[in-house]
């Protein structure tokens, strides 16, 4: 490659292998493979492209046909990228207990997300995907059984690992299993071409599906027919579903697993945080869990051993999960002390007095006339004078949207108001009329309501609703909105 790519899909794979320096015990070489370097931030990008390309080649996926799959998030994000680039509509089924960040990323990429009850676990989202595919004639990916999933890692991940360790063989390969694609596809190549490499497979200690020795009930084509009896909810989203996937079972039957490592969820969170603050590697709970397994292997390995650990994704899609629950939003006591160690720019000081102006500059006649014309428009009696990139204007817009209120937004910083500084001149006219410098300024029926805070207060005390009724303005009266939740997130108490 010359550094230019024809599309985003050509950026998948070739992820770096990075040595761990501060966390690794002495005497061993511990490395991680950073799958967050894939374009959508996870190892599942590899599989997503592989299954779509295989379906195109076989004719199972027709041009323009909708793709559907069950996902905990990363597979869906990878599929959303591939489908966007290839022009396929995408529907994803996801249990409601997976992180909110994932839903937003998926919808941002153009996918539709159908949530299933958390109580039905992974089996519920798989069942819903099967049901929707059958009802609508959509292409169902079936990531847990699809051989193209494992093939992606046979063709890419395994070969990248062999190349990275061509100078001296790899002693241990540590991974989780999720769908089983990374496990089966990578391990079968390592078995053949690096037979001295031991395959160490991790799973949650409180949900030992493989470690239990209990067989998975299966139906047609090897698909699980029920949840595995050893499954329990665990902290590692996407690391194992509530069943043993066929690809994982294949790996076990082929003798590709040398040892199963039970991993404590608390250790998973601990090592995800340690990788961030001691190695500068930002990853999620499943990566922390796999790394915990690698650390256990390193503690027992012979001196000079080389260990490679898969880190499946990035940490950004877990901000609403327990991984970040102890991460402060406000300043900590230590940070407050740092802030207080120098005299200026502190929250515990009064703001410097505003410069005293003389009278506001006079508004020119044209701007004043335009202002009055806007306010006199009986067709659009609700008017907000706003800035396009103001958080308080966004907050007001959120309330209007929640109430389904029609309003006119005069965005003073927009291109439409730049000629002859019309936006600036209107601001002068607004200040002269209201005595207020701030934006937004909101008017209802030509009367000045105030800014965002006054809007929220009027909604909270009912005066906004009464005025809307008096003017005959329709809105969604059944809506119940908490304005405090619409305000900018940084408006929090200062400790």
Coordinates of C-alpha atoms in Angstrom, one line a residue:
X1 CA 0.0 0.0 0.0
X2 CA 1.2 3.5 -0.7
X3 CA -0.8 5.1 2.1
X4 CA -3.9 5.7 0.0
X5 CA -6.9 3.4 0.4
X6 CA -9.9 3.0 -1.9
X7 CA -12.3 2.7 1.0
X8 CA -12.5 2.3 4.8
X9 CA -12.7 -1.5 4.5
X10 CA -9.1 -1.7 3.2
X11 CA -8.0 -0.4 6.6
X12 CA -9.1 -3.5 8.5
X13 CA -6.4 -5.7 10.0
X14 CA -2.6 -5.3 10.3
X15 CA -3.1 -4.2 13.9
X16 CA 0.0 -3.7 16.0
X17 CA 1.6 -6.0 18.5
X18 CA 2.9 -4.0 21.4
X19 CA 5.2 -5.0 24.2
X20 CA 4.0 -4.5 27.8
X21 CA 6.7 -2.9 29.9
X22 CA 5.6 -1.7 33.3
X23 CA 3.0 -4.3 34.1
X24 CA 4.8 -7.4 32.8
X25 CA 6.6 -9.5 35.4
X26 CA 10.4 -9.6 35.0
X27 CA 11.9 -12.4 32.9
X28 CA 9.1 -12.8 30.3
X29 CA 8.1 -11.0 27.2
X30 CA 4.5 -10.0 27.3
X31 CA 2.8 -8.5 24.2
X32 CA -0.7 -7.4 23.3
X33 CA -2.4 -7.3 19.9
X34 CA -4.3 -4.0 19.8
X35 CA -7.5 -4.7 17.8
X36 CA -8.7 -1.2 18.7
X37 CA -6.6 -0.1 15.7
X38 CA -9.2 -1.5 13.3
X39 CA -11.3 1.3 11.8
X40 CA -14.3 0.7 14.1
X41 CA -12.2 0.0 17.1
X42 CA -12.5 -3.8 17.6
X43 CA -11.5 -7.2 16.4
X44 CA -15.0 -7.8 15.0
X45 CA -14.3 -5.5 12.0
X46 CA -12.3 -8.5 10.5
X47 CA -15.3 -10.8 10.8
X48 CA -17.8 -8.3 9.6
X49 CA -16.1 -7.8 6.3
X50 CA -15.4 -11.5 5.9
X51 CA -19.0 -12.7 6.4
X52 CA -20.4 -10.0 4.0
X53 CA -17.9 -10.8 1.3
X54 CA -18.5 -14.6 1.7
X55 CA -22.3 -14.0 1.4
X56 CA -21.8 -11.9 -1.7
X57 CA -19.7 -14.5 -3.3
X58 CA -22.2 -17.3 -2.6
X59 CA -25.3 -15.3 -3.6
X60 CA -26.8 -15.5 -0.1
X61 CA -26.7 -11.7 0.1
X62 CA -28.3 -9.9 -2.8
X63 CA -27.7 -6.2 -3.8
X64 CA -29.7 -3.9 -1.5
X65 CA -30.9 -6.7 0.7
X66 CA -31.2 -6.0 4.4
X67 CA -28.6 -7.6 6.7
X68 CA -29.6 -8.6 10.2
X69 CA -27.7 -10.0 13.1
X70 CA -27.7 -10.4 16.9
X71 CA -24.9 -8.5 18.6
X72 CA -23.6 -7.3 21.9
X73 CA -22.2 -4.3 20.1
X74 CA -18.8 -4.8 18.4
X75 CA -20.0 -7.2 15.7
X76 CA -22.8 -4.8 15.0
X77 CA -20.5 -1.8 14.8
X78 CA -18.2 -3.7 12.4
X79 CA -21.2 -4.7 10.3
X80 CA -22.6 -1.2 10.3
X81 CA -19.3 0.1 8.8
X82 CA -19.2 -2.7 6.2
X83 CA -22.9 -2.3 5.3
X84 CA -22.6 1.5 5.0
X85 CA -19.6 1.1 2.7
X86 CA -21.3 -1.6 0.6
X87 CA -24.8 -0.1 0.6
X88 CA -26.8 -2.6 2.6
X89 CA -29.5 -1.7 5.1
X90 CA -28.7 -3.1 8.5
X91 CA -30.9 -4.2 11.5
X92 CA -29.3 -5.3 14.7
X93 CA -30.8 -7.1 17.7
X94 CA -29.2 -6.3 21.1
X95 CA -30.1 -7.2 24.6
X96 CA -31.1 -4.0 26.5
X97 CA -28.4 -4.4 29.2
X98 CA -25.5 -3.7 26.8
X99 CA -23.9 -0.3 27.0
X100 CA -25.8 2.8 25.7
X101 CA -22.7 4.0 23.8
X102 CA -22.9 1.0 21.5
X103 CA -26.5 1.7 20.6
X104 CA -25.7 5.3 19.8
X105 CA -22.6 4.3 17.7
X106 CA -24.7 1.8 15.7
X107 CA -27.5 4.3 15.0
X108 CA -25.0 7.0 14.1
X109 CA -23.6 4.5 11.5
X110 CA -27.1 4.2 10.0
X111 CA -28.2 0.9 11.6
X112 CA -31.5 0.2 13.2
X113 CA -31.3 -1.3 16.6
X114 CA -34.0 -3.6 18.0
X115 CA -33.6 -4.2 21.8
X116 CA -34.6 -7.4 23.5
X117 CA -35.3 -8.0 27.2
X118 CA -32.2 -8.5 29.4
X119 CA -33.9 -11.5 31.1
X120 CA -33.8 -13.4 27.8
X121 CA -30.0 -13.0 27.6
X122 CA -28.0 -13.5 24.4
X123 CA -30.4 -16.3 23.3
X124 CA -33.2 -13.7 23.2
X125 CA -31.4 -11.4 20.8
X126 CA -30.4 -14.3 18.6
X127 CA -34.0 -15.6 18.5
X128 CA -35.3 -12.1 17.6
X129 CA -32.8 -11.8 14.8
X130 CA -33.9 -15.2 13.4
X131 CA -37.6 -14.3 13.7
X132 CA -37.1 -11.0 11.9
X133 CA -35.0 -12.5 9.2
X134 CA -37.6 -15.2 8.5
X135 CA -40.5 -12.8 8.5
X136 CA -38.9 -10.2 6.2
X137 CA -36.5 -12.2 4.0
X138 CA -33.4 -10.6 5.3
X139 CA -29.9 -12.0 5.2
X140 CA -29.0 -13.3 8.7
X141 CA -25.3 -13.3 9.4
X142 CA -25.2 -16.0 12.1
X143 CA -21.9 -15.0 13.5
X144 CA -21.8 -17.8 16.1
X145 CA -21.8 -20.5 13.4
X146 CA -20.6 -18.7 10.3
X147 CA -17.3 -20.3 9.1
X148 CA -16.5 -17.0 7.4
X149 CA -16.0 -15.6 10.9
X150 CA -13.2 -18.0 11.6
X151 CA -11.8 -17.7 8.1
X152 CA -11.2 -14.0 8.6
X153 CA -8.7 -14.8 11.4
X154 CA -7.1 -17.7 9.5
X155 CA -6.4 -15.3 6.6
X156 CA -5.4 -12.2 8.6
X157 CA -4.9 -12.4 12.4
X158 CA -3.0 -15.6 12.5
X159 CA -0.6 -14.6 9.7
X160 CA 0.0 -11.2 11.3
X161 CA 0.9 -13.0 14.6
X162 CA 3.3 -15.4 12.8
X163 CA 5.0 -12.5 11.0
X164 CA 5.3 -10.5 14.3
X165 CA 7.1 -13.5 15.9
X166 CA 9.0 -14.8 13.0
X167 CA 12.4 -14.2 14.7
X168 CA 11.6 -16.5 17.7
X169 CA 8.4 -18.6 18.2
X170 CA 5.6 -17.5 20.4
X171 CA 5.1 -19.6 23.6
X172 CA 1.6 -18.6 24.6
X173 CA -1.4 -17.2 22.8
X174 CA -4.1 -15.9 25.2
X175 CA -7.6 -15.0 24.1
X176 CA -11.3 -15.0 25.1
X177 CA -13.8 -16.6 22.9
X178 CA -17.0 -14.5 22.3
X179 CA -18.2 -16.1 19.1
X180 CA -15.2 -18.4 18.8
X181 CA -14.1 -16.9 15.5
X182 CA -10.8 -15.5 16.7
X183 CA -10.1 -18.7 18.7
X184 CA -10.8 -21.2 15.9
X185 CA -9.5 -19.2 13.0
X186 CA -6.2 -18.2 14.7
X187 CA -5.5 -21.3 16.7
X188 CA -5.8 -23.7 13.8
X189 CA -3.0 -21.9 12.0
X190 CA -0.9 -21.6 15.1
X191 CA -1.3 -25.4 15.7
X192 CA 0.0 -26.1 12.2
X193 CA 2.7 -23.5 11.8
X194 CA 3.8 -22.8 15.4
X195 CA 3.1 -26.1 17.2
X196 CA 5.0 -25.0 20.3
X197 CA 2.5 -22.2 21.0
X198 CA 0.1 -23.1 23.7
X199 CA -3.5 -21.8 23.3
X200 CA -4.8 -20.3 26.5
X201 CA -8.5 -19.6 26.5
X202 CA -10.2 -17.3 29.1
X203 CA -13.8 -17.3 30.3
X204 CA -15.6 -15.7 33.3
X205 CA -15.0 -17.5 36.5
X206 CA -18.6 -17.2 37.5
X207 CA -19.9 -18.4 34.2
X208 CA -17.6 -21.3 33.2
X209 CA -19.4 -22.7 30.2
X210 CA -16.4 -24.6 28.8
X211 CA -14.9 -25.2 32.2
X212 CA -18.1 -26.8 33.5
X213 CA -17.8 -29.9 31.3
X214 CA -21.5 -29.7 30.6
X215 CA -22.4 -30.2 26.9
X216 CA -24.3 -27.4 25.1
X217 CA -27.8 -28.4 23.9
X218 CA -27.9 -27.9 20.1
X219 CA -30.4 -27.9 17.3
X220 CA -30.2 -27.6 13.6
X221 CA -26.8 -26.8 12.1
X222 CA -25.2 -26.9 15.5
X223 CA -27.0 -23.8 16.8
X224 CA -27.6 -23.8 20.5
X225 CA -31.2 -24.7 21.4
X226 CA -31.1 -23.2 24.9
X227 CA -29.0 -21.2 27.4
X228 CA -26.2 -23.2 28.9
X229 CA -27.0 -24.2 32.5
X230 CA -23.6 -22.9 33.8
X231 CA -24.2 -19.4 32.4
X232 CA -24.4 -16.5 34.9
X233 CA -24.4 -12.8 34.1
X234 CA -20.8 -11.4 34.1
X235 CA -19.0 -8.1 33.8
X236 CA -17.3 -8.7 30.4
X237 CA -19.8 -7.5 27.8
X238 CA -19.5 -9.6 24.6
X239 CA -16.9 -11.9 26.0
X240 CA -19.2 -15.0 26.2
X241 CA -22.9 -15.3 25.4
X242 CA -25.2 -17.5 27.4
X243 CA -24.3 -20.5 25.2
X244 CA -21.3 -22.2 23.7
X245 CA -21.1 -21.0 20.1
X246 CA -20.6 -23.7 17.4
X247 CA -17.2 -22.1 16.4
X248 CA -16.0 -22.4 20.0
X249 CA -17.2 -26.0 20.2
X250 CA -15.4 -26.7 16.9
X251 CA -12.1 -25.4 18.4
X252 CA -12.6 -27.6 21.4
X253 CA -13.3 -30.7 19.3
X254 CA -10.3 -30.0 17.1
X255 CA -8.0 -29.9 20.2
X256 CA -7.1 -26.3 19.7
X257 CA -7.4 -25.4 23.4
X258 CA -4.6 -26.2 25.8
X259 CA -5.9 -24.7 28.9
X260 CA -9.0 -22.8 30.1
X261 CA -8.4 -19.9 32.4
X262 CA -11.3 -18.7 34.7
X263 CA -11.1 -14.9 35.1
X264 CA -12.6 -12.8 38.0
X265 CA -14.6 -9.9 36.7
X266 CA -13.0 -7.6 39.3
X267 CA -9.6 -8.5 37.9
X268 CA -10.9 -7.7 34.4
X269 CA -11.8 -4.1 35.5
X270 CA -8.6 -3.8 37.4
X271 CA -6.3 -4.7 34.5
X272 CA -8.3 -2.5 32.0
X273 CA -7.6 0.4 34.3
X274 CA -4.0 -0.6 34.8
X275 CA -3.4 -0.9 31.1
X276 CA -4.7 2.6 30.7
X277 CA -2.8 4.4 33.5
X278 CA 0.5 2.3 33.4
X279 CA 0.9 1.5 29.7
X280 CA -1.3 4.1 28.0
X281 CA -3.5 1.4 26.4
X282 CA -7.2 2.3 26.5
X283 CA -9.3 -0.8 26.3
X284 CA -12.6 -2.4 27.6
X285 CA -13.5 -5.0 30.2
X286 CA -13.1 -8.0 27.8
X287 CA -9.5 -6.8 27.1
X288 CA -8.9 -6.4 30.8
X289 CA -10.1 -9.9 31.4
X290 CA -7.9 -11.4 28.7
X291 CA -5.0 -9.5 30.0
X292 CA -5.7 -10.8 33.5
X293 CA -5.4 -14.3 31.9
X294 CA -2.1 -13.3 30.3
X295 CA -0.8 -12.0 33.6
X296 CA -1.7 -15.4 35.2
X297 CA 0.2 -17.2 32.4
X298 CA 3.2 -14.9 32.8
X299 CA 3.3 -15.5 36.5
X300 CA 3.9 -19.3 35.9
X301 CA 5.8 -19.1 32.6
X302 CA 9.4 -20.1 32.3
X303 CA 12.0 -17.3 32.1
X304 CA 12.3 -15.9 28.6
X305 CA 8.8 -17.0 27.6
X306 CA 6.9 -15.0 24.9
X307 CA 3.2 -14.4 25.5
X308 CA 0.7 -12.7 23.2
X309 CA -2.6 -11.5 24.5
X310 CA -5.5 -10.3 22.3
X311 CA -7.1 -7.0 23.3
X312 CA -10.4 -7.0 21.4
X313 CA -11.5 -3.4 21.6
X314 CA -11.3 0.1 22.9
X315 CA -12.6 1.6 26.2
X316 CA -14.7 4.4 24.7
X317 CA -17.8 2.3 24.3
X318 CA -18.0 1.4 28.0
X319 CA -18.3 4.9 29.6
X320 CA -21.7 4.0 31.1
X321 CA -20.6 0.7 32.5
X322 CA -19.0 -0.3 35.9
X323 CA -15.5 0.1 34.2
X324 CA -15.9 3.9 34.7
X325 CA -18.1 4.1 37.8
X326 CA -15.2 5.2 40.0
X327 CA -13.9 7.8 37.6
X328 CA -14.8 11.2 38.9
X329 CA -16.6 13.9 36.9
X330 CA -16.0 16.7 39.4
X331 CA -12.6 17.6 40.7
X332 CA -11.3 15.3 43.4
X333 CA -9.8 16.6 46.7
X334 CA -6.3 16.3 45.2
X335 CA -7.3 18.2 42.1
X336 CA -9.0 20.9 44.2
X337 CA -5.8 21.2 46.2
X338 CA -3.9 21.6 43.0
X339 CA -6.3 24.3 41.8
X340 CA -5.9 26.1 45.1
X341 CA -2.1 26.0 45.0
X342 CA -2.0 29.1 42.7
X343 CA -4.1 32.2 43.1
X344 CA -6.1 32.7 39.9
X345 CA -8.8 31.1 37.7
X346 CA -10.6 29.3 40.5
X347 CA -14.2 28.4 41.2
X348 CA -14.0 29.6 44.8
X349 CA -13.3 33.2 43.7
X350 CA -15.8 35.7 42.6
X351 CA -15.7 36.4 38.9
X352 CA -13.9 39.6 38.0
X353 CA -16.3 42.5 37.7
X354 CA -17.6 43.0 34.2
X355 CA -16.4 46.1 32.5
X356 CA -18.9 48.9 33.0
X357 CA -20.2 50.0 29.6
X358 CA -21.8 53.1 28.9
X359 CA -25.2 52.7 27.2
X360 CA -25.3 49.9 24.6
X361 CA -24.5 51.1 21.1
X362 CA -27.5 52.2 19.2
X363 CA -29.1 49.7 16.9
X364 CA -29.2 50.8 13.3
X365 CA -32.7 51.3 11.9
X366 CA -32.6 48.4 9.4
X367 CA -31.6 45.8 12.1
X368 CA -34.3 47.2 14.5
X369 CA -36.9 47.0 11.8
X370 CA -36.0 43.4 10.9
X371 CA -36.2 42.5 14.6
X372 CA -39.7 43.9 14.9
X373 CA -40.7 42.2 11.7
X374 CA -39.6 38.8 13.0
X375 CA -41.4 39.3 16.3
X376 CA -44.6 40.4 14.6
X377 CA -44.9 37.3 12.4
X378 CA -48.2 35.7 13.6
X379 CA -47.4 32.5 11.7
X380 CA -44.3 31.7 13.8
X381 CA -45.1 33.3 17.2
X382 CA -42.4 31.3 19.1
X383 CA -39.0 32.8 18.1
X384 CA -35.5 32.0 19.5
X385 CA -32.6 34.2 18.7
X386 CA -29.7 31.7 18.9
X387 CA -26.2 30.7 18.1
X388 CA -25.6 27.5 16.1
X389 CA -23.0 26.2 18.4
X390 CA -24.3 27.3 21.8
X391 CA -25.0 24.6 24.4
X392 CA -27.8 26.6 26.0
X393 CA -29.4 27.0 22.6
X394 CA -29.2 23.2 22.1
X395 CA -30.8 22.7 25.5
X396 CA -33.7 25.0 24.5
X397 CA -34.0 23.1 21.2
X398 CA -34.3 19.8 23.1
X399 CA -37.2 21.1 25.1
X400 CA -39.0 22.4 22.0
X401 CA -38.4 19.0 20.3
X402 CA -39.7 17.1 23.3
X403 CA -42.8 19.2 23.3
X404 CA -43.1 19.0 19.4
X405 CA -43.3 22.8 19.3
X406 CA -43.0 24.7 16.1
X407 CA -40.6 27.6 16.4
X408 CA -38.4 29.9 14.4
X409 CA -34.7 29.9 15.2
X410 CA -32.8 33.0 14.1
X411 CA -29.2 31.7 14.2
X412 CA -27.2 34.9 14.5
X413 CA -23.9 33.3 13.7
X414 CA -25.0 31.4 10.6
X415 CA -24.0 32.2 7.1
X416 CA -27.5 33.7 6.4
X417 CA -26.7 36.5 8.9
X418 CA -23.1 37.1 8.1
X419 CA -23.4 39.6 5.3
X420 CA -22.9 43.2 6.5
X421 CA -22.7 41.7 10.0
X422 CA -26.5 41.4 10.2
X423 CA -26.3 38.9 13.0
X424 CA -24.1 41.2 15.1
X425 CA -26.4 44.2 14.4
X426 CA -29.5 42.1 15.4
X427 CA -27.7 41.3 18.7
X428 CA -27.3 45.0 19.3
X429 CA -31.0 45.5 18.6
X430 CA -31.9 42.6 20.9
X431 CA -29.8 44.0 23.7
X432 CA -31.4 47.4 23.3
X433 CA -34.9 45.9 23.4
X434 CA -34.4 43.5 26.3
X435 CA -31.4 44.8 28.2
X436 CA -29.9 41.3 28.0
X437 CA -26.5 40.4 26.6
X438 CA -26.8 36.6 26.6
X439 CA -28.0 34.2 24.0
X440 CA -30.5 32.6 23.5
X441 CA -33.3 35.1 23.8
X442 CA -36.8 33.7 23.4
X443 CA -40.0 35.5 22.5
X444 CA -43.6 34.2 22.5
X445 CA -46.2 36.2 20.7
X446 CA -43.9 39.2 20.5
X447 CA -43.3 39.2 24.3
X448 CA -39.8 38.6 25.7
X449 CA -39.7 35.3 27.7
X450 CA -36.0 35.3 28.5
X451 CA -33.1 33.0 28.0
X452 CA -32.7 29.2 28.5
X453 CA -33.1 29.4 32.3
X454 CA -36.3 31.5 32.1
X455 CA -37.7 29.1 29.4
X456 CA -37.1 26.1 31.7
X457 CA -38.5 27.9 34.7
X458 CA -41.7 28.9 32.7
X459 CA -42.1 25.3 31.6
X460 CA -41.6 24.0 35.2
X461 CA -44.2 26.4 36.7
X462 CA -46.7 26.0 33.9
X463 CA -46.7 29.6 32.7
X464 CA -45.2 28.6 29.3
X465 CA -48.0 26.1 28.8
X466 CA -50.7 28.7 29.7
X467 CA -49.2 31.2 27.3
X468 CA -49.1 28.6 24.5
X469 CA -52.8 27.8 25.1
X470 CA -53.7 31.5 25.1
X471 CA -52.0 31.9 21.7
X472 CA -53.6 28.8 20.3
X473 CA -50.2 27.1 19.8
X474 CA -50.3 23.3 19.6
X475 CA -47.8 21.1 21.5
X476 CA -47.5 17.6 22.8
X477 CA -49.3 18.2 26.1
X478 CA -48.8 14.6 27.3
X479 CA -45.1 15.1 27.3
X480 CA -43.3 15.0 30.7
X481 CA -39.9 16.6 30.5
X482 CA -37.4 17.3 33.3
X483 CA -35.6 20.5 32.0
X484 CA -32.7 19.9 34.4
X485 CA -31.7 16.9 32.3
X486 CA -31.6 19.0 29.2
X487 CA -29.1 21.5 30.5
X488 CA -25.4 21.3 29.5
X489 CA -23.7 18.4 31.4
X490 CA -21.0 20.6 32.8
X491 CA -23.5 22.6 34.9
X492 CA -22.9 20.6 38.1
X493 CA -22.2 21.7 41.6
X494 CA -18.5 22.6 42.3
X495 CA -17.0 20.8 45.3

